Short mmCIF file of C-alpha atoms in Angstrom, two decimals:
data_model
loop_
_atom_site.label_atom_id
_atom_site.label_comp_id
_atom_site.label_asym_id
_atom_site.label_seq_id
_atom_site.Cartn_x
_atom_site.Cartn_y
_atom_site.Cartn_z
CA MET A 24 4.63 22.88 29.92
CA GLU A 25 5.72 19.37 29.18
CA ASN A 26 7.49 17.60 26.54
CA VAL A 27 5.50 15.96 23.85
CA ILE A 28 7.91 14.92 21.73
CA ILE A 29 11.56 14.32 23.10
CA VAL A 30 14.46 13.54 20.82
CA GLU A 31 17.98 13.02 22.10
CA GLN A 32 21.29 12.60 20.25
CA LEU A 33 19.48 11.40 17.53
CA SER A 34 22.03 10.38 14.60
CA LYS A 35 21.43 8.24 11.33
CA SER A 36 23.69 7.60 8.44
CA TYR A 37 23.12 6.13 4.84
CA GLY A 38 26.90 4.33 4.51
CA ASP A 39 29.22 7.24 4.34
CA LEU A 40 26.32 10.00 3.96
CA VAL A 41 25.72 11.10 7.61
CA ALA A 42 21.72 12.28 7.18
CA VAL A 43 21.48 13.77 10.74
CA LYS A 44 23.93 13.95 13.31
CA ASN A 45 23.59 14.36 17.36
CA LEU A 46 20.13 16.22 17.03
CA SER A 47 18.07 16.71 20.41
CA LEU A 48 15.07 18.61 20.44
CA SER A 49 11.61 18.59 22.54
CA VAL A 50 8.21 20.01 21.56
CA LYS A 51 5.66 20.98 24.33
CA THR A 52 2.60 20.67 24.47
CA GLY A 53 0.41 22.43 22.42
CA SER A 54 2.92 23.89 20.63
CA VAL A 55 4.11 24.27 16.96
CA PHE A 56 7.50 23.01 16.22
CA GLY A 57 9.22 24.02 12.73
CA LEU A 58 11.79 21.91 11.36
CA LEU A 59 13.57 23.42 8.80
CA GLY A 60 16.29 23.04 6.00
CA ALA A 61 17.04 23.06 2.41
CA ASN A 62 16.56 19.98 0.48
CA GLY A 63 18.73 17.22 1.90
CA ALA A 64 19.29 18.84 5.13
CA GLY A 65 17.84 15.94 7.06
CA LYS A 66 14.40 17.01 7.80
CA SER A 67 12.68 13.79 6.49
CA THR A 68 15.13 11.32 7.85
CA THR A 69 14.32 13.11 11.26
CA VAL A 70 10.88 12.77 10.49
CA GLU A 71 11.17 8.81 9.89
CA CYS A 72 12.99 8.41 12.77
CA ILE A 73 10.55 10.02 15.01
CA LEU A 74 7.91 8.33 13.49
CA GLY A 75 9.93 4.95 13.84
CA THR A 76 9.59 4.17 9.99
CA LYS A 77 13.43 4.55 10.15
CA LYS A 78 15.56 3.31 13.02
CA PRO A 79 18.37 5.53 14.29
CA ASP A 80 21.83 4.50 14.28
CA ARG A 81 22.04 6.43 17.64
CA GLY A 82 20.09 8.35 20.35
CA SER A 83 16.39 7.96 21.54
CA VAL A 84 12.95 9.04 20.43
CA SER A 85 10.01 9.38 22.46
CA ILE A 86 6.49 10.83 21.93
CA LEU A 87 3.69 11.24 24.63
CA ASP A 88 6.15 8.92 26.91
CA LEU A 89 6.22 6.08 24.54
CA SER A 90 8.73 4.48 21.74
CA PRO A 91 7.34 5.10 18.21
CA ILE A 92 8.77 1.63 17.65
CA HIS A 93 7.86 -0.82 20.85
CA ASP A 94 4.72 1.02 21.43
CA ARG A 95 3.59 1.48 17.68
CA LYS A 96 0.15 0.55 18.56
CA THR A 97 -0.79 2.47 21.58
CA LEU A 98 1.34 5.51 20.22
CA PHE A 99 -0.22 6.03 16.86
CA GLU A 100 -3.40 6.10 18.11
CA ASN A 101 -2.77 9.27 19.29
CA VAL A 102 -0.91 10.50 16.78
CA GLY A 103 -1.63 11.88 13.22
CA VAL A 104 0.69 11.79 10.43
CA GLN A 105 0.96 13.94 7.04
CA PHE A 106 3.38 12.64 4.68
CA GLN A 107 5.14 14.96 1.98
CA GLU A 108 3.57 13.20 -0.57
CA ALA A 109 -0.05 12.01 -1.39
CA HIS A 110 -0.25 8.14 -0.61
CA TYR A 111 -3.40 6.77 -1.74
CA GLN A 112 -5.22 4.63 -4.33
CA GLU A 113 -5.55 5.11 -8.00
CA HIS A 114 -9.32 5.35 -7.95
CA ILE A 115 -10.35 6.18 -4.64
CA GLN A 116 -12.97 8.46 -3.27
CA VAL A 117 -12.67 11.39 -0.60
CA GLY A 118 -15.26 9.20 1.44
CA GLU A 119 -13.91 6.07 1.04
CA LEU A 120 -10.17 7.24 1.83
CA CYS A 121 -11.85 9.03 4.96
CA GLU A 122 -13.53 6.00 6.03
CA VAL A 123 -10.59 3.37 5.68
CA THR A 124 -8.86 5.93 7.60
CA ALA A 125 -11.48 5.76 10.26
CA SER A 126 -11.14 2.03 10.52
CA LEU A 127 -7.90 1.99 11.63
CA TYR A 128 -8.35 3.81 14.95
CA LYS A 129 -10.39 2.81 18.22
CA ASN A 130 -11.97 6.35 18.78
CA PRO A 131 -12.09 7.86 15.67
CA THR A 132 -13.57 11.56 15.27
CA ASP A 133 -16.16 11.82 12.93
CA TYR A 134 -14.40 12.52 9.39
CA LYS A 135 -17.70 14.10 7.93
CA ASN A 136 -17.52 17.09 10.70
CA LEU A 137 -14.00 17.73 9.53
CA LEU A 138 -14.89 17.84 5.99
CA VAL A 139 -17.10 20.34 7.02
CA GLN A 140 -14.73 22.46 8.73
CA PHE A 141 -12.15 21.90 6.43
CA GLY A 142 -15.01 23.29 3.54
CA ILE A 143 -14.59 20.13 1.33
CA ALA A 144 -17.92 18.34 2.59
CA ASP A 145 -19.33 18.34 -0.73
CA LYS A 146 -16.18 16.26 -2.34
CA LEU A 147 -17.45 13.30 -0.38
CA LYS A 148 -17.78 11.42 -3.69
CA SER A 149 -14.83 12.77 -5.85
CA PRO A 150 -11.76 10.82 -6.69
CA VAL A 151 -9.38 12.12 -4.57
CA LYS A 152 -7.01 12.68 -7.60
CA GLU A 153 -9.31 15.10 -9.01
CA LEU A 154 -9.42 17.36 -6.22
CA SER A 155 -7.39 20.57 -6.56
CA GLY A 156 -4.23 21.12 -4.82
CA GLY A 157 -5.51 22.80 -1.69
CA GLN A 158 -8.54 20.49 -1.44
CA LYS A 159 -6.27 17.43 -1.30
CA GLN A 160 -3.97 19.20 1.20
CA ARG A 161 -6.69 20.10 3.39
CA LEU A 162 -7.90 16.28 2.57
CA PHE A 163 -4.94 15.17 4.42
CA ILE A 164 -4.89 17.61 7.24
CA VAL A 165 -8.31 15.88 7.95
CA LEU A 166 -6.92 12.13 7.63
CA ALA A 167 -4.11 13.51 10.19
CA LEU A 168 -7.31 14.22 12.67
CA ILE A 169 -9.37 11.60 12.21
CA PRO A 170 -7.19 9.57 14.73
CA ASN A 171 -8.24 12.90 17.22
CA PRO A 172 -4.69 13.18 18.18
CA GLN A 173 -2.73 15.11 20.57
CA VAL A 174 -0.21 15.06 18.25
CA VAL A 175 0.19 15.98 14.54
CA LEU A 176 3.44 15.51 12.51
CA LEU A 177 3.15 17.47 9.19
CA ASP A 178 5.47 17.06 6.45
CA GLU A 179 5.82 20.11 4.11
CA LEU A 180 2.09 20.53 3.92
CA THR A 181 2.19 23.80 1.93
CA THR A 182 4.58 22.88 -0.57
CA GLY A 183 2.66 22.97 -3.93
CA LEU A 184 -0.06 25.16 -2.92
CA ASP A 185 -1.05 28.73 -3.88
CA ALA A 186 -1.04 31.87 -1.69
CA ARG A 187 -4.57 31.52 -0.93
CA ALA A 188 -4.59 27.87 -0.13
CA ARG A 189 -1.68 28.15 1.74
CA ARG A 190 -3.31 30.92 3.91
CA ASP A 191 -6.11 28.68 4.43
CA VAL A 192 -3.99 26.26 6.06
CA TRP A 193 -2.35 28.46 7.97
CA GLN A 194 -5.88 29.42 9.65
CA ILE A 195 -6.68 25.76 9.94
CA LEU A 196 -3.19 24.94 12.01
CA SER A 197 -3.65 28.40 14.27
CA LYS A 198 -7.20 26.89 15.28
CA LEU A 199 -6.01 23.60 15.62
CA LYS A 200 -2.77 24.78 17.57
CA ASP A 201 -5.73 27.39 20.00
CA SER A 202 -7.61 24.09 20.54
CA GLY A 203 -4.42 22.27 22.70
CA LEU A 204 -2.93 20.29 19.80
CA THR A 205 0.66 19.87 19.33
CA ILE A 206 2.08 19.82 15.86
CA LEU A 207 5.74 19.19 14.63
CA LEU A 208 5.94 20.28 11.00
CA THR A 209 8.85 20.80 8.31
CA SER A 210 8.53 23.90 6.17
CA HIS A 211 10.39 25.56 3.04
CA PHE A 212 8.40 28.94 3.70
CA MET A 213 9.64 31.37 5.83
CA ASP A 214 6.27 33.52 6.32
CA GLU A 215 4.75 30.13 7.19
CA VAL A 216 6.94 29.87 9.93
CA GLU A 217 6.61 33.19 11.34
CA VAL A 218 2.97 32.46 11.26
CA LEU A 219 3.05 29.12 13.12
CA CYS A 220 5.74 28.35 14.89
CA ASP A 221 6.77 28.62 18.65
CA THR A 222 9.99 27.24 18.31
CA ILE A 223 12.40 26.45 15.39
CA CYS A 224 15.42 24.12 14.42
CA ILE A 225 17.19 24.95 11.50
CA LEU A 226 19.23 21.64 10.26
CA LYS A 227 22.27 21.97 7.68
CA LYS A 228 23.75 18.81 6.37
CA GLY A 229 22.45 16.80 9.31
CA GLU A 230 23.55 19.07 11.90
CA THR A 231 21.52 21.61 14.15
CA VAL A 232 22.57 25.10 13.22
CA PHE A 233 20.08 27.01 14.68
CA TYR A 234 17.66 26.10 17.78
CA GLY A 235 15.16 28.54 19.57
CA THR A 236 12.34 30.96 19.05
CA VAL A 237 11.62 32.72 15.59
CA SER A 238 12.48 36.17 17.30
CA GLU A 239 15.93 34.61 18.75
CA ALA A 240 16.65 33.29 15.30
CA ILE A 241 16.39 36.82 14.11
CA LYS A 242 18.34 38.40 16.89
CA ASN A 243 21.26 35.94 16.40
CA SER A 244 21.89 36.67 13.12
CA PRO A 245 22.93 39.94 10.92
CA TYR A 246 19.30 40.47 9.64
CA GLU A 247 15.86 41.25 10.20
CA LYS A 248 14.06 39.42 7.98
CA LEU A 249 13.57 35.41 9.08
CA GLU A 250 14.09 34.46 5.83
CA ASP A 251 17.24 36.20 5.46
CA ALA A 252 18.27 34.87 9.01
CA TYR A 253 17.38 31.48 7.93
CA LEU A 254 19.46 31.48 4.87
CA TRP A 255 22.45 33.13 6.47
CA TYR A 256 22.23 30.13 9.15
CA SER A 257 21.32 27.22 6.34
CA ASP A 258 24.03 28.10 3.72
CA GLU A 259 26.27 30.45 5.13
CA GLU A 260 29.37 29.38 2.84
CA ASP A 261 27.71 30.62 -0.22
CA MET A 262 26.66 33.88 1.52
CA THR A 263 30.23 34.31 2.18
CA HIS A 264 31.07 33.69 -1.46
CA GLU A 265 28.78 36.04 -2.40
CA ASP A 266 30.02 38.61 0.02
CA LEU A 267 33.87 38.18 -1.90
CA MET B 26 -11.81 -6.93 12.35
CA LYS B 27 -13.79 -3.81 11.89
CA THR B 28 -10.40 -2.54 9.80
CA PHE B 29 -10.49 -5.41 7.79
CA ASN B 30 -14.00 -5.36 6.74
CA THR B 31 -14.22 -1.48 5.86
CA MET B 32 -10.70 -2.44 3.84
CA LEU B 33 -12.02 -5.49 2.48
CA LYS B 34 -15.03 -3.23 1.16
CA THR B 35 -13.24 -0.44 -0.17
CA GLU B 36 -10.61 -2.61 -2.16
CA LEU B 37 -13.14 -4.63 -3.64
CA LYS B 38 -15.04 -1.60 -4.91
CA LEU B 39 -11.56 -0.01 -6.05
CA SER B 40 -10.49 -3.59 -7.77
CA LEU B 41 -13.94 -3.74 -9.41
CA ARG B 42 -13.81 -0.01 -10.45
CA GLY B 43 -10.22 -1.35 -12.26
CA MET B 44 -12.13 -3.38 -14.35
CA ASP B 45 -8.96 -5.79 -14.87
CA MET B 46 -9.98 -8.69 -13.03
CA LEU B 47 -13.74 -8.94 -14.30
CA ILE B 48 -12.25 -9.15 -17.68
CA PHE B 49 -9.12 -11.79 -16.89
CA ALA B 50 -10.95 -13.38 -13.92
CA ILE B 51 -14.28 -13.49 -14.47
CA CYS B 52 -14.99 -13.32 -18.35
CA MET B 53 -11.92 -14.90 -19.76
CA PRO B 54 -12.35 -18.22 -18.20
CA ILE B 55 -16.29 -17.98 -19.36
CA ILE B 56 -15.07 -17.19 -22.91
CA VAL B 57 -12.94 -20.08 -22.66
CA LEU B 58 -15.53 -22.55 -21.62
CA VAL B 59 -17.83 -21.18 -24.15
CA ILE B 60 -15.48 -21.44 -27.19
CA LEU B 61 -14.68 -25.34 -25.74
CA GLY B 62 -18.47 -26.06 -25.40
CA VAL B 63 -19.22 -24.90 -28.81
CA ILE B 64 -16.35 -26.72 -30.29
CA TYR B 65 -16.72 -29.95 -28.02
CA GLY B 66 -20.10 -29.89 -26.73
CA ASP B 67 -20.89 -32.92 -24.82
CA GLN B 68 -18.45 -35.55 -27.07
CA PRO B 69 -16.36 -37.87 -24.72
CA ALA B 70 -12.71 -36.61 -23.73
CA TYR B 71 -11.25 -39.87 -26.32
CA VAL B 72 -13.48 -43.16 -27.54
CA GLY B 73 -14.59 -44.71 -24.87
CA ALA B 74 -13.63 -42.13 -22.17
CA SER B 75 -16.33 -42.17 -19.28
CA TYR B 76 -16.07 -38.59 -19.41
CA THR B 77 -17.03 -35.52 -21.83
CA PHE B 78 -13.76 -33.06 -23.29
CA LEU B 79 -15.29 -30.41 -21.34
CA GLU B 80 -15.66 -32.21 -18.10
CA GLN B 81 -11.64 -33.10 -18.50
CA SER B 82 -10.80 -29.44 -19.55
CA PHE B 83 -13.07 -28.18 -16.39
CA GLY B 84 -9.86 -28.06 -13.97
CA ALA B 85 -8.11 -26.60 -16.64
CA ILE B 86 -10.84 -23.62 -17.12
CA VAL B 87 -11.08 -22.60 -13.13
CA SER B 88 -7.76 -22.15 -12.89
CA ILE B 89 -7.80 -19.15 -15.33
CA ALA B 90 -9.01 -17.29 -12.42
CA ILE B 91 -6.59 -18.37 -10.07
CA SER B 92 -3.44 -17.63 -11.93
CA ALA B 93 -5.15 -14.15 -13.18
CA GLY B 94 -5.52 -13.33 -9.52
CA GLY B 95 -2.31 -14.83 -8.29
CA VAL B 96 0.49 -14.03 -10.67
CA MET B 97 -1.04 -10.98 -12.05
CA GLY B 98 -3.27 -9.22 -9.86
CA LEU B 99 -1.14 -9.69 -7.02
CA PRO B 100 2.19 -9.00 -7.85
CA LEU B 101 0.71 -5.99 -9.12
CA VAL B 102 -1.40 -4.50 -6.83
CA ILE B 103 1.38 -5.24 -3.91
CA SER B 104 4.13 -3.39 -5.68
CA ASP B 105 1.65 -0.57 -6.35
CA TYR B 106 0.85 -0.08 -3.05
CA ARG B 107 4.32 -0.21 -1.98
CA GLY B 108 5.30 2.43 -4.73
CA LYS B 109 2.15 4.79 -3.70
CA LYS B 110 3.81 4.37 0.19
CA ILE B 111 0.27 3.12 0.90
CA LEU B 112 1.79 0.02 3.05
CA LYS B 113 4.19 2.89 4.50
CA ARG B 114 1.39 4.84 5.70
CA LEU B 115 -0.17 1.86 7.23
CA LYS B 116 2.93 1.64 9.69
CA VAL B 117 2.12 5.00 11.32
CA THR B 118 -1.23 4.10 12.27
CA PRO B 119 -2.23 1.21 15.49
CA ALA B 120 -3.37 -1.40 12.21
CA GLN B 121 -0.84 -3.90 10.68
CA PRO B 122 0.59 -3.24 7.21
CA VAL B 123 -0.08 -6.84 6.80
CA ILE B 124 -3.82 -6.30 6.89
CA ILE B 125 -3.95 -4.83 3.58
CA LEU B 126 -2.14 -8.13 1.95
CA LEU B 127 -5.00 -10.09 3.76
CA VAL B 128 -7.70 -8.04 2.05
CA GLN B 129 -6.04 -8.49 -1.37
CA ILE B 130 -5.33 -12.01 -0.89
CA THR B 131 -8.96 -12.03 -0.15
CA ILE B 132 -10.48 -10.31 -2.80
CA TYR B 133 -8.61 -12.50 -5.47
CA GLY B 134 -9.91 -15.75 -3.50
CA LEU B 135 -13.39 -14.06 -4.32
CA TYR B 136 -12.80 -13.36 -7.84
CA ALA B 137 -11.23 -16.89 -8.20
CA LEU B 138 -14.23 -18.61 -6.33
CA THR B 139 -17.06 -16.17 -8.36
CA SER B 140 -15.06 -17.48 -11.58
CA LEU B 141 -15.82 -21.39 -10.06
CA VAL B 142 -19.29 -20.64 -9.44
CA LEU B 143 -20.15 -19.28 -12.65
CA LEU B 144 -18.18 -21.98 -14.78
CA TYR B 145 -19.59 -24.42 -12.81
CA LEU B 146 -23.21 -23.46 -13.41
CA ILE B 147 -22.86 -22.68 -17.12
CA ALA B 148 -21.11 -25.61 -17.72
CA SER B 149 -23.62 -28.02 -15.97
CA VAL B 150 -27.15 -25.93 -17.45
CA PHE B 151 -25.43 -25.77 -21.32
CA TYR B 152 -23.31 -28.24 -21.56
CA SER B 153 -24.57 -30.92 -19.49
CA PHE B 154 -21.55 -31.17 -17.04
CA ARG B 155 -21.29 -33.03 -14.40
CA MET B 156 -18.66 -33.32 -11.58
CA GLN B 157 -17.54 -37.05 -11.56
CA GLY B 158 -15.21 -37.12 -8.59
CA ASP B 159 -16.00 -35.89 -5.07
CA PHE B 160 -16.44 -32.51 -4.42
CA LEU B 161 -14.85 -32.21 -1.31
CA GLN B 162 -11.35 -33.53 -2.74
CA PHE B 163 -11.81 -31.12 -5.61
CA LEU B 164 -12.16 -27.86 -3.26
CA LEU B 165 -9.28 -29.10 -1.12
CA GLY B 166 -7.03 -29.53 -4.61
CA TRP B 167 -8.63 -26.15 -5.54
CA LEU B 168 -7.88 -24.15 -2.36
CA LEU B 169 -4.07 -25.79 -2.87
CA VAL B 170 -3.61 -24.70 -6.22
CA MET B 171 -4.68 -21.04 -5.23
CA VAL B 172 -2.59 -21.16 -2.01
CA SER B 173 0.32 -22.11 -3.99
CA MET B 174 -0.39 -19.69 -7.14
CA PHE B 175 -1.29 -16.54 -4.61
CA SER B 176 2.26 -17.30 -2.55
CA ILE B 177 4.10 -16.88 -5.87
CA GLY B 178 2.48 -13.90 -6.47
CA VAL B 179 3.03 -12.32 -2.63
CA MET B 180 6.62 -12.80 -3.23
CA VAL B 181 6.90 -11.51 -6.98
CA GLY B 182 5.13 -8.60 -5.43
CA GLY B 183 6.98 -8.47 -2.48
CA ILE B 184 10.81 -8.47 -4.07
CA ALA B 185 10.18 -7.04 -7.04
CA LYS B 186 12.00 -3.32 -6.95
CA ASN B 187 9.05 -1.32 -8.47
CA ILE B 188 5.88 -1.77 -9.95
CA LYS B 189 7.65 -2.02 -13.58
CA ILE B 190 9.87 -4.96 -12.98
CA ALA B 191 6.55 -6.39 -10.79
CA GLY B 192 4.77 -6.01 -13.97
CA ILE B 193 7.38 -7.43 -15.93
CA LEU B 194 7.41 -10.56 -13.84
CA ALA B 195 3.97 -10.89 -13.79
CA SER B 196 3.67 -10.91 -17.52
CA LEU B 197 6.63 -13.57 -17.50
CA LEU B 198 4.49 -15.84 -15.48
CA TYR B 199 1.35 -15.40 -16.56
CA PHE B 200 1.15 -15.29 -20.11
CA PRO B 201 3.10 -18.55 -20.19
CA MET B 202 1.03 -20.47 -17.93
CA LEU B 203 -2.26 -18.95 -19.27
CA ILE B 204 -1.38 -20.36 -22.67
CA PHE B 205 0.98 -23.40 -22.17
CA SER B 206 -0.05 -25.11 -19.28
CA GLY B 207 -3.48 -26.15 -20.04
CA ALA B 208 -5.48 -23.65 -18.61
CA THR B 209 -6.78 -22.35 -22.07
CA LEU B 210 -5.44 -24.59 -24.81
CA PRO B 211 -5.99 -27.74 -23.75
CA TYR B 212 -2.69 -29.98 -22.63
CA GLU B 213 -4.27 -33.09 -24.36
CA VAL B 214 -4.24 -31.20 -27.72
CA MET B 215 -0.68 -30.74 -27.27
CA PRO B 216 2.03 -32.63 -28.85
CA THR B 217 4.15 -34.62 -26.84
CA ALA B 218 7.00 -32.48 -26.75
CA MET B 219 4.92 -29.54 -25.60
CA GLN B 220 3.44 -31.64 -22.91
CA LYS B 221 6.75 -32.11 -21.63
CA ALA B 222 7.72 -28.60 -21.85
CA ALA B 223 4.46 -27.50 -20.28
CA ASP B 224 4.97 -29.82 -17.65
CA LEU B 225 7.70 -27.47 -15.81
CA LEU B 226 5.14 -24.93 -15.12
CA PRO B 227 3.82 -24.54 -12.04
CA LEU B 228 0.54 -24.17 -12.92
CA THR B 229 0.47 -27.28 -15.32
CA GLN B 230 0.68 -29.38 -11.78
CA GLY B 231 -2.10 -27.73 -10.57
CA ILE B 232 -4.29 -27.78 -13.45
CA LYS B 233 -3.51 -32.19 -13.11
CA LEU B 234 -4.33 -31.68 -9.83
CA LEU B 235 -7.91 -30.03 -10.58
CA LYS B 236 -8.48 -32.65 -13.53
CA ALA B 237 -8.35 -35.64 -11.11
CA THR B 238 -10.36 -34.57 -8.27
CA SER B 239 -13.08 -33.32 -10.94
CA LEU B 240 -12.78 -36.57 -12.76
CA GLY B 241 -12.30 -38.84 -10.03
CA LEU B 242 -9.54 -40.17 -10.89
CA PRO B 243 -7.37 -42.01 -8.43
CA VAL B 244 -5.44 -38.87 -6.32
CA GLU B 245 -2.05 -41.10 -6.15
CA ASN B 246 -1.53 -40.86 -9.61
CA VAL B 247 -1.50 -36.85 -9.02
CA LEU B 248 1.07 -36.88 -5.88
CA PRO B 249 3.89 -35.56 -7.60
CA SER B 250 1.60 -32.54 -8.81
CA ILE B 251 0.44 -32.36 -5.00
CA ILE B 252 4.09 -32.23 -3.95
CA VAL B 253 4.89 -29.62 -6.60
CA MET B 254 2.08 -27.62 -5.34
CA VAL B 255 2.85 -27.99 -1.59
CA VAL B 256 6.59 -27.06 -1.86
CA ILE B 257 5.87 -24.03 -3.94
CA ALA B 258 3.65 -22.71 -1.33
CA GLY B 259 5.94 -23.37 1.13
CA ILE B 260 9.03 -21.69 -0.71
CA CYS B 261 7.26 -18.83 -1.77
CA SER B 262 5.56 -18.17 1.50
CA PHE B 263 8.92 -18.30 3.33
CA VAL B 264 10.53 -16.13 1.18
CA SER B 265 7.82 -13.61 0.82
CA ILE B 266 7.89 -13.73 4.67
CA ARG B 267 11.63 -13.06 5.00
CA PHE B 268 12.34 -10.54 2.20
CA PHE B 269 8.85 -8.82 1.90
CA LYS B 270 9.81 -5.17 1.02
CA TRP B 271 7.51 -2.87 2.88
CA GLU B 272 8.76 0.34 1.31
#
């Protein structure tokens, strides 16, 4: 299988603070890649460097063999992005946000179909801010899918959702994966990661502390659950203190 | 072009939903016009003047919408969209983020144009207003004042750290200019000392240009005003392009 996203030796500092150090990763076509780590571990910086909204100090990034900085216009015809926070105008309606988003691309997919698929077609005329958390999150996935992308990047997509809404989002993502879409996501929730991700990378203070499959992550740790293994990888020091 | 048109349509709807510009750029100039009309009617500007007081004030009143959009609307919307990361989001699409700035500039230009047309119609129909000067010359002056005021707004919105600071700066620019540059309170009724202070405001110079062209006075007289407008537009555009913060 071909690699869709390739990151090599990526480093990025803000002044003295090292946000990401020597990070390398590759995401295969049609797979789901999870970027994990505590707050401040460097997930967002990594995502921003991959997207080209931040310039890495060292290292290289390519998506679909293109550079996110130099080939921005071509690349983002095929890459959908969902940001951590919502970015939309105060009084905008669902339909308007979709329409404007579609107008940014050469060959957008019919957003009305997507809204139907995601069960929010009746919200076309509703102001975005009046949607529930789950509906908003589904809308943001719709926005990321409007370009008809080969790759999507989803930043903490289920943060703030209730259990039901999270399950719905997982189902949607599994379907998208089955249809051949490549997904890179960041997440705080290990249950979600276990269900969705083929490969994971755990970051701690900007460095990779684990890279591999979910089962390898569990196997290489003294635990049997991914959540325990994740905590073991990501805050080892605290655990040692507790053991003492 | 498809992107621009769709965005313009949507942003225009959002702007109208917000109501602020309807009040400040469309209603307010009309209210000022009507008040001056009620007070001065078709009285001459001074004894023996060849134009009425209202004709003299027309150039000032049309600048209200320009300054409302330029130094209030633009800084706020730009810093708001940066704060909401709408500008940043456009960076991860094939579109150029600058397109949303062009859309906003167009919208505020449309407000100013609508205000101009309405003021012209109301003044002509109810207060026997006649454009004494060359209409084309007046329009060129109007465009120059708009470019100048809008460049101030884009600069303030582009470099202000957040929407709060942009709001303070916009208020500091907008309200003094609205009251002391002659846009609402006629320059001619101000005491001389106040006029001298008012001359320091960029909009005062813009209004002098608009008055001269609408009254058909020799344009040479307002050459300094033209230079001020061009210099402001030049400096603010340069600063905007050089230091604009997209996030």
